[in-house]
Coordinates of C-alpha atoms in Angstrom, one line a residue:
M22 CA 33.6 2.4 -34.9
D23 CA 31.0 3.7 -32.4
K24 CA 28.5 6.2 -33.6
I25 CA 28.5 8.0 -30.2
P26 CA 31.6 9.2 -28.4
K27 CA 32.4 6.9 -25.4
I28 CA 31.9 9.7 -22.8
D29 CA 28.4 10.5 -24.1
R30 CA 27.4 6.9 -24.1
Q31 CA 28.5 6.6 -20.5
R32 CA 26.4 9.6 -19.5
E33 CA 23.4 8.2 -21.3
H34 CA 23.8 4.9 -19.5
Q35 CA 24.1 6.6 -16.2
A36 CA 21.0 8.7 -16.9
N37 CA 19.2 5.5 -17.8
E38 CA 20.3 3.9 -14.5
R39 CA 19.2 7.0 -12.5
T40 CA 15.8 6.8 -14.2
F41 CA 15.5 3.1 -13.4
L42 CA 16.4 3.8 -9.8
A43 CA 13.8 6.6 -9.6
W44 CA 11.1 4.1 -10.8
L45 CA 12.4 1.5 -8.3
R46 CA 12.0 4.1 -5.5
T47 CA 8.5 4.8 -6.7
S48 CA 7.7 1.1 -6.7
I49 CA 9.1 0.6 -3.2
A50 CA 6.9 3.6 -2.0
L51 CA 3.8 2.1 -3.6
I52 CA 4.4 -1.3 -2.1
S53 CA 5.1 0.2 1.4
F54 CA 2.2 2.5 1.2
G55 CA -0.1 -0.3 0.1
F56 CA 1.1 -2.5 2.9
A57 CA 0.6 0.3 5.5
I58 CA -2.9 1.0 4.2
A59 CA -4.0 -2.6 4.3
R60 CA -2.6 -3.2 7.8
F61 CA -3.9 0.1 9.2
G62 CA -7.4 -0.8 8.1
I63 CA -7.2 -4.1 10.0
F64 CA -5.9 -2.2 13.0
L65 CA -8.8 0.3 12.9
R66 CA -11.3 -2.5 12.8
Q67 CA -9.7 -4.3 15.7
L68 CA -9.5 -1.0 17.7
N69 CA -13.2 -0.4 16.9
L70 CA -14.1 -3.9 18.1
A71 CA -12.1 -3.4 21.3
I72 CA -13.8 -0.1 22.1
T73 CA -17.4 -0.7 21.0
Q74 CA -17.5 -4.5 21.3
Q75 CA -19.3 -4.5 17.9
E76 CA -17.8 -5.8 14.7
T77 CA -18.3 -3.4 11.8
S78 CA -19.3 -4.5 8.4
V79 CA -16.7 -4.3 5.7
N80 CA -17.6 -3.4 2.1
P81 CA -16.1 -6.2 0.0
L82 CA -15.3 -3.9 -2.9
S83 CA -14.0 -0.6 -1.3
N84 CA -12.0 -1.4 1.8
S85 CA -8.5 -0.6 2.8
E86 CA -7.2 -4.2 2.3
N87 CA -8.3 -4.1 -1.3
L88 CA -6.8 -0.7 -1.9
G89 CA -3.6 -1.7 -0.2
L90 CA -3.4 -4.9 -2.3
A91 CA -3.9 -2.9 -5.4
L92 CA -1.1 -0.5 -4.5
V93 CA 1.3 -3.5 -3.8
I94 CA 0.4 -5.1 -7.1
C95 CA 0.9 -1.7 -8.8
G96 CA 4.3 -1.4 -7.2
I97 CA 5.3 -4.8 -8.4
L98 CA 4.1 -3.9 -12.0
V99 CA 6.2 -0.7 -11.8
V100 CA 9.3 -2.7 -11.1
V101 CA 8.6 -5.0 -14.0
L102 CA 7.9 -2.1 -16.4
A103 CA 10.9 -0.2 -15.2
A104 CA 13.3 -3.2 -15.7
W105 CA 11.8 -3.7 -19.2
R106 CA 12.1 -0.1 -20.1
Y107 CA 15.7 0.1 -18.7
N108 CA 16.8 -2.8 -20.8
Q109 CA 15.0 -1.4 -23.9
V110 CA 16.8 2.0 -23.5
F111 CA 20.1 0.3 -22.7
W112 CA 20.1 -1.5 -26.1
Q113 CA 18.9 1.6 -27.9
I114 CA 21.8 3.6 -26.5
E115 CA 24.2 0.8 -27.5
R116 CA 22.8 0.8 -31.1
A117 CA 22.7 4.7 -31.1
D118 CA 19.0 4.7 -32.1
Y119 CA 17.4 5.9 -28.9
R120 CA 13.7 6.8 -29.3
P121 CA 11.8 8.4 -26.4
N122 CA 8.6 6.6 -25.4
R123 CA 6.0 8.2 -23.2
L124 CA 3.8 5.0 -22.9
M125 CA 5.1 4.1 -19.4
V126 CA 4.4 7.6 -18.2
W127 CA 0.8 7.4 -19.5
I128 CA 0.3 4.0 -18.0
M129 CA 1.5 5.1 -14.6
T130 CA -0.6 8.3 -14.8
G131 CA -3.7 6.2 -15.5
V132 CA -2.9 3.7 -12.8
V133 CA -2.4 6.4 -10.2
I134 CA -5.6 8.2 -11.3
I135 CA -7.6 4.9 -11.0
L136 CA -6.2 4.1 -7.6
G137 CA -7.0 7.6 -6.5
L138 CA -10.5 7.3 -7.7
L139 CA -10.9 3.9 -5.9
S140 CA -9.7 5.5 -2.7
I141 CA -12.5 8.1 -2.7
P142 CA -15.2 5.7 -1.4
L143 CA -12.9 4.8 1.5
L144 CA -12.9 8.5 2.5
L145 CA -16.5 9.4 1.8
L146 CA -18.5 6.2 2.4
R147 CA -16.7 4.8 5.5
D148 CA -18.7 3.0 8.1
R149 CA -20.3 5.5 10.5
V150 CA -19.6 4.5 14.1
H151 CA -21.8 6.0 16.7
P152 CA -19.9 7.4 19.6
R153 CA -20.1 5.2 22.6
S154 CA -18.5 5.1 26.0
P155 CA -15.2 3.3 25.8
F156 CA -16.4 1.3 28.9
P157 CA -19.4 -0.8 28.0
T158 CA -22.1 -0.7 30.7
Q159 CA -22.9 -3.9 32.5
P160 CA -26.4 -5.0 33.3
Q161 CA -27.5 -4.4 36.9
S162 CA -27.4 -8.1 37.7
R163 CA -23.7 -8.4 36.8
R164 CA -22.5 -5.4 38.9
F165 CA -20.9 -6.2 42.2
A166 CA -20.9 -4.3 45.4
P167 CA -17.5 -3.2 46.6
N168 CA -17.5 -5.6 49.6
S169 CA -19.0 -8.6 47.9
K170 CA -16.9 -11.7 47.2
L171 CA -16.2 -12.4 43.6
K172 CA -15.8 -16.0 42.6
I173 CA -13.4 -16.5 39.7
N174 CA -13.7 -19.6 37.6
N175 CA -10.1 -20.8 37.8
P176 CA -9.5 -24.5 37.3
H177 CA -6.4 -24.3 39.6
S178 CA -8.3 -22.8 42.5
E179 CA -9.5 -25.0 45.4
I180 CA -12.6 -23.0 46.2

């Protein structure tokens, strides 16, 4: 005979599934946000290169790609921990010996604090780009008068 009435066990299993799905949504958000941060950092560097014609130096430790990668890895770990915890709670419900455990909450709190602290250098110590004109000036010898003929190096032209 079951120790818990069937309807109560069903509610507990449904609550366990909802909790698992909440952790799953959190992991998807972490992975998506990490991917976006990593790609946005690359986009900003390419945009800066296109505008200033100068490549900016990237700090090998505190750059957006590393923070994005850390968020993606954290999201993957959240999925693994959530599945492990879901299975653990499932069997505890079945055996009617459920014991709450706050370890996962403390682990995630620590990870988010660490990732937040690692993102501070990205905000405060970002490369300072001096404002320049979006159109680089050409040396005087390369400028052309409006009526001068411009010869284009085209391998298909017969000129």
